């Protein structure tokens, strides 16, 4: 499985906000410049992250975006779910009705277990862990 650009860029956006946590909002242009991600793409990600209540926005000349809670309380799993939806390794994991073989499929349990293992790891890693181990 390969994480999409939405997950990778969404995490990079959130790491920038985590690094600035408690110092006021960050403007989208600054994040774009630091991360090399277009403003338009960041705007799409911000919509999803706001909907998930992971970030908030402030308007005005000193406005921008900031985390709604401590970087210690936001997991990478939350970010991935916010920007992707709940991504499984196979659609049949959460929607068995999509496949005629779901009841007897020998691989469905493997995909389900692998998905749970992936999210277990993503859910135990917080933004704080990411910035704590970051070189800059």
XYZ file of N, CA and C in Angstrom:
408
model
N 0.839 -1.180 0.000
C 0.000 0.000 0.000
C 0.880 1.238 0.000
N 0.397 2.248 -0.654
C 1.128 3.500 -0.747
C 0.205 4.622 -0.272
N 0.698 5.441 0.652
C -0.102 6.580 1.101
C -0.191 7.604 -0.026
N -1.330 8.237 -0.136
C -1.519 9.228 -1.190
C -0.810 10.538 -0.833
N -0.728 11.388 -1.812
C -0.168 12.719 -1.611
C -0.962 13.469 -0.547
N -2.266 13.265 -0.508
C -3.104 13.942 0.498
C -2.623 13.609 1.913
N -2.339 12.361 2.170
C -1.863 11.958 3.504
C -0.486 12.526 3.792
N 0.406 12.418 2.840
C 1.774 12.903 3.051
C 1.801 14.419 3.221
N 1.122 15.136 2.349
C 1.111 16.598 2.434
C 0.307 17.087 3.628
N -0.786 16.386 3.942
C -1.581 16.748 5.117
C -0.773 16.616 6.393
N 0.052 15.577 6.464
C 0.908 15.387 7.631
C 1.976 16.474 7.691
N 2.555 16.817 6.562
C 3.559 17.886 6.535
C 2.954 19.224 6.959
N 1.746 19.505 6.515
C 1.029 20.717 6.915
C 0.839 20.732 8.433
N 0.391 19.603 8.972
C 0.128 19.521 10.411
C 1.423 19.611 11.226
N 2.518 19.101 10.697
C 3.804 19.221 11.393
C 4.215 20.688 11.474
N 4.000 21.452 10.416
C 4.309 22.885 10.458
C 3.480 23.573 11.536
N 2.194 23.246 11.607
C 1.331 23.850 12.629
C 1.763 23.405 14.030
N 2.198 22.162 14.153
C 2.668 21.659 15.450
C 3.930 22.387 15.897
N 4.832 22.630 14.971
C 6.067 23.347 15.306
C 5.775 24.773 15.777
N 4.652 25.304 15.332
C 4.285 26.677 15.671
C 3.244 26.730 16.798
N 2.900 25.586 17.367
C 1.854 25.501 18.379
C 2.150 26.442 19.555
N 1.137 27.220 19.916
C 1.262 28.155 21.035
C 1.870 29.499 20.662
N 2.259 29.665 19.413
C 2.882 30.912 18.964
C 1.965 31.735 18.068
N 0.734 31.293 17.877
C -0.201 32.001 17.015
C -0.392 31.282 15.696
N -1.345 31.761 14.900
C -1.656 31.088 13.633
C -0.558 31.268 12.585
N -0.472 30.290 11.700
C 0.454 30.345 10.565
C -0.339 30.624 9.296
N 0.199 31.470 8.464
C -0.471 31.771 7.206
C -0.161 30.691 6.177
N -1.134 30.449 5.332
C -1.029 29.378 4.347
C 0.145 29.601 3.383
N 0.431 30.850 3.062
C 1.559 31.162 2.182
C 2.892 30.762 2.794
N 3.017 30.940 4.108
C 4.245 30.549 4.804
C 4.423 29.028 4.790
N 3.325 28.330 5.014
C 3.379 26.861 4.992
C 3.738 26.383 3.583
N 3.120 26.993 2.596
C 3.385 26.649 1.200
C 4.862 26.816 0.861
N 5.421 27.927 1.279
C 6.827 28.212 1.004
C 7.748 27.225 1.718
N 7.474 26.955 2.983
C 8.320 26.045 3.772
C 8.276 24.613 3.248
N 7.103 24.180 2.801
C 6.917 22.779 2.419
C 6.954 22.530 0.914
N 6.921 23.598 0.116
C 6.922 23.411 -1.332
C 5.637 22.771 -1.843
N 4.530 23.119 -1.196
C 3.206 22.614 -1.578
C 2.382 23.820 -2.014
N 1.656 23.697 -3.112
C 0.890 24.839 -3.615
C -0.187 25.273 -2.617
N -0.480 26.555 -2.622
C -1.519 27.113 -1.752
C -2.858 26.451 -2.049
N -3.176 26.231 -3.331
C -4.451 25.607 -3.694
C -4.589 24.205 -3.089
N -3.532 23.446 -3.123
C -3.574 22.096 -2.557
C -3.731 22.165 -1.041
N -2.996 23.065 -0.407
C -3.114 23.229 1.046
C -4.531 23.642 1.439
N -5.145 24.496 0.646
C -6.519 24.931 0.938
C -7.471 23.741 0.969
N -7.291 22.794 0.040
C -8.139 21.593 0.019
C -7.934 20.761 1.288
N -6.687 20.622 1.686
C -6.379 19.843 2.880
C -6.926 20.515 4.132
N -6.826 21.835 4.176
C -7.312 22.588 5.339
C -8.811 22.389 5.523
N -9.555 22.346 4.435
C -11.001 22.122 4.525
C -11.280 20.799 5.247
N -10.592 19.738 4.831
C -10.802 18.421 5.448
C -10.345 18.406 6.908
N -9.235 19.052 7.200
C -8.704 19.065 8.568
C -9.567 19.919 9.498
N -10.160 20.980 8.964
C -11.095 21.789 9.761
C -12.371 20.998 10.047
N -12.847 20.286 9.043
C -14.054 19.470 9.201
C -13.844 18.417 10.290
N -12.625 17.894 10.382
C -12.288 16.903 11.398
C -11.942 17.549 12.744
N -12.025 18.876 12.797
C -11.757 19.649 14.018
C -10.318 19.487 14.527
N -9.396 19.343 13.584
C -7.987 19.249 13.945
C -7.284 20.602 13.841
N -7.827 21.487 12.996
C -7.278 22.835 12.896
C -8.406 23.856 12.923
N -8.023 25.085 13.252
C -8.962 26.204 13.227
C -8.306 27.341 12.454
N -9.143 28.221 11.942
C -8.655 29.341 11.149
C -9.070 30.654 11.782
N -8.196 31.639 11.639
C -8.464 32.989 12.125
C -8.306 33.927 10.939
N -9.285 34.774 10.730
C -9.217 35.731 9.617
C -8.508 36.999 10.042
N -8.092 37.771 9.053
C -7.497 39.068 9.322
C -6.011 39.095 9.039
N -5.413 40.288 9.207
C -4.000 40.460 8.877
C -3.055 39.584 9.702
N -3.423 39.256 10.913
C -2.585 38.378 11.745
C -3.206 36.987 11.827
N -4.052 36.688 10.862
C -4.756 35.411 10.851
C -3.936 34.292 10.257
N -4.557 33.152 10.187
C -3.915 31.965 9.652
C -4.558 30.727 10.243
N -3.774 29.689 10.373
C -4.292 28.401 10.825
C -3.470 27.885 12.002
N -4.148 27.184 12.905
C -3.468 26.614 14.063
C -4.178 25.330 14.479
N -3.490 24.548 15.286
C -4.058 23.303 15.792
C -5.148 23.601 16.821
N -6.134 22.741 16.898
C -7.195 22.902 17.887
C -6.822 22.301 19.238
N -5.794 21.465 19.249
C -5.333 20.862 20.497
C -3.834 20.601 20.412
N -3.266 20.222 21.496
C -1.829 19.992 21.602
C -1.336 18.962 20.579
N -0.133 19.158 20.051
C 0.462 18.167 19.149
C 0.608 16.790 19.809
N 0.618 16.742 21.132
C 0.692 15.474 21.861
C -0.600 14.677 21.748
N -1.696 15.356 21.349
C -3.010 14.713 21.316
C -3.529 14.466 19.907
N -2.750 14.779 18.894
C -3.165 14.556 17.506
C -2.292 13.455 16.915
N -2.937 12.391 16.459
C -2.182 11.272 15.892
C -2.121 11.369 14.368
N -1.144 10.684 13.830
C -1.009 10.618 12.374
C -2.212 9.882 11.789
N -2.729 8.912 12.516
C -3.933 8.202 12.079
C -5.119 9.141 11.904
N -5.281 10.076 12.838
C -6.375 11.058 12.718
C -6.211 11.896 11.460
N -4.990 12.291 11.179
C -4.723 13.121 10.001
C -5.050 12.347 8.723
N -4.575 11.102 8.647
C -4.829 10.280 7.458
C -6.324 10.072 7.259
N -7.047 9.763 8.336
C -8.497 9.577 8.214
C -9.188 10.865 7.769
N -8.711 12.014 8.271
C -9.336 13.298 7.932
C -9.179 13.630 6.452
N -8.010 13.383 5.902
C -7.776 13.787 4.515
C -8.127 12.702 3.503
N -8.189 11.452 3.937
C -8.463 10.339 3.024
C -9.832 9.705 3.241
N -10.359 9.819 4.425
C -11.449 8.953 4.823
C -10.773 7.735 5.423
N -11.480 6.789 5.922
C -10.863 5.604 6.534
C -10.387 4.690 5.402
N -9.110 4.634 5.192
C -8.558 3.855 4.085
C -8.197 2.440 4.532
N -8.784 1.480 3.880
C -8.480 0.079 4.123
C -7.613 -0.424 2.982
N -6.960 -1.545 3.224
C -6.133 -2.131 2.173
C -6.982 -2.739 1.064
N -8.221 -3.094 1.381
C -9.166 -3.605 0.382
C -10.559 -3.125 0.772
N -11.369 -2.781 -0.222
C -12.719 -2.258 0.038
C -13.592 -3.232 0.825
N -13.361 -4.523 0.634
C -14.209 -5.525 1.289
C -14.048 -5.558 2.803
N -13.010 -4.911 3.316
C -12.792 -4.918 4.763
C -13.966 -4.268 5.487
N -14.412 -3.126 5.006
C -15.541 -2.443 5.655
C -16.842 -2.555 4.871
N -16.745 -3.000 3.626
C -17.950 -3.143 2.799
C -17.993 -4.530 2.168
N -18.243 -5.548 2.986
C -18.222 -6.922 2.458
C -19.260 -7.159 1.354
N -20.297 -6.350 1.331
C -21.334 -6.510 0.311
C -20.816 -6.220 -1.099
N -19.657 -5.601 -1.218
C -19.086 -5.296 -2.526
C -18.545 -6.530 -3.243
N -18.353 -7.603 -2.481
C -17.751 -8.798 -3.062
C -18.591 -10.030 -2.743
N -18.878 -10.798 -3.772
C -19.661 -12.032 -3.596
C -18.928 -13.061 -2.740
N -17.618 -12.930 -2.633
C -16.814 -13.925 -1.933
C -16.461 -13.533 -0.497
N -16.940 -12.422 -0.021
C -16.546 -11.923 1.299
C -16.690 -12.948 2.415
N -17.760 -13.710 2.386
C -17.991 -14.695 3.453
C -16.997 -15.845 3.433
N -16.506 -16.178 2.268
C -15.619 -17.342 2.156
C -14.213 -16.992 1.667
N -13.912 -15.741 1.554
C -12.621 -15.312 1.002
C -11.491 -15.535 2.013
N -10.465 -16.274 1.625
C -9.357 -16.525 2.556
C -8.444 -15.305 2.759
N -8.505 -14.328 1.886
C -7.614 -13.168 2.021
C -8.239 -11.998 2.763
N -9.543 -11.960 2.863
C -10.219 -10.822 3.499
C -9.727 -10.599 4.935
N -9.553 -11.664 5.693
C -9.075 -11.533 7.070
C -7.666 -10.963 7.126
N -6.845 -11.323 6.159
C -5.481 -10.788 6.096
C -5.524 -9.285 5.847
N -6.351 -8.844 4.899
C -6.458 -7.404 4.601
C -6.988 -6.648 5.815
N -7.940 -7.251 6.511
C -8.499 -6.626 7.706
C -7.442 -6.503 8.809
N -6.690 -7.557 9.042
C -5.636 -7.538 10.061
C -4.535 -6.539 9.708
N -4.159 -6.511 8.447
C -3.106 -5.585 8.012
C -3.565 -4.133 8.141
N -4.824 -3.866 7.831
C -5.364 -2.508 7.983
C -5.339 -2.091 9.454
N -5.777 -2.993 10.329
C -5.765 -2.694 11.771
C -4.348 -2.437 12.266
N -3.395 -3.220 11.797
C -1.999 -3.046 12.210
C -1.461 -1.697 11.748
N -1.799 -1.307 10.526
C -1.346 -0.019 10.005
C -1.898 1.122 10.864
N -3.194 1.093 11.144
C -3.792 2.165 11.936
C -3.344 2.128 13.393
N -3.034 0.953 13.901
C -2.513 0.871 15.262
C -1.207 1.663 15.359
N -0.352 1.507 14.375
C 0.918 2.240 14.352
C 0.678 3.737 14.147
N -0.166 4.089 13.181
C -0.440 5.502 12.909
C -1.130 6.181 14.100
N -1.944 5.428 14.827
C -2.668 5.995 15.964
C -1.808 6.142 17.216
N -0.680 5.478 17.269
C 0.178 5.659 18.437
C 1.272 6.702 18.189
N 1.368 7.207 16.973
C 2.361 8.220 16.640
C 1.678 9.579 16.587
N 2.123 10.497 17.442
C 1.518 11.830 17.494
C 2.377 12.845 16.744
N 1.807 14.010 16.518
C 2.575 15.109 15.925
C 3.760 15.464 16.809
N 3.569 15.379 18.109
C 4.661 15.674 19.034
C 5.843 14.735 18.797
N 5.549 13.435 18.576
C 6.614 12.485 18.268
C 7.356 12.910 17.001
N 6.607 13.375 16.029
C 7.208 13.767 14.749
C 8.130 14.977 14.904
N 7.679 15.994 15.645
C 8.506 17.202 15.765
C 9.635 17.008 16.767
N 9.434 16.153 17.745
C 10.466 15.865 18.737
C 11.685 15.227 18.065
N 11.441 14.406 17.075
C 12.510 13.689 16.383
C 12.952 14.376 15.095
N 12.433 15.565 14.852
C 12.742 16.303 13.622
C 14.056 17.071 13.768
N 14.901 17.033 12.737
C 16.176 17.757 12.817
C 16.035 19.275 12.821
N 14.915 19.798 12.292
C 14.758 21.274 12.285
C 13.364 21.698 12.618
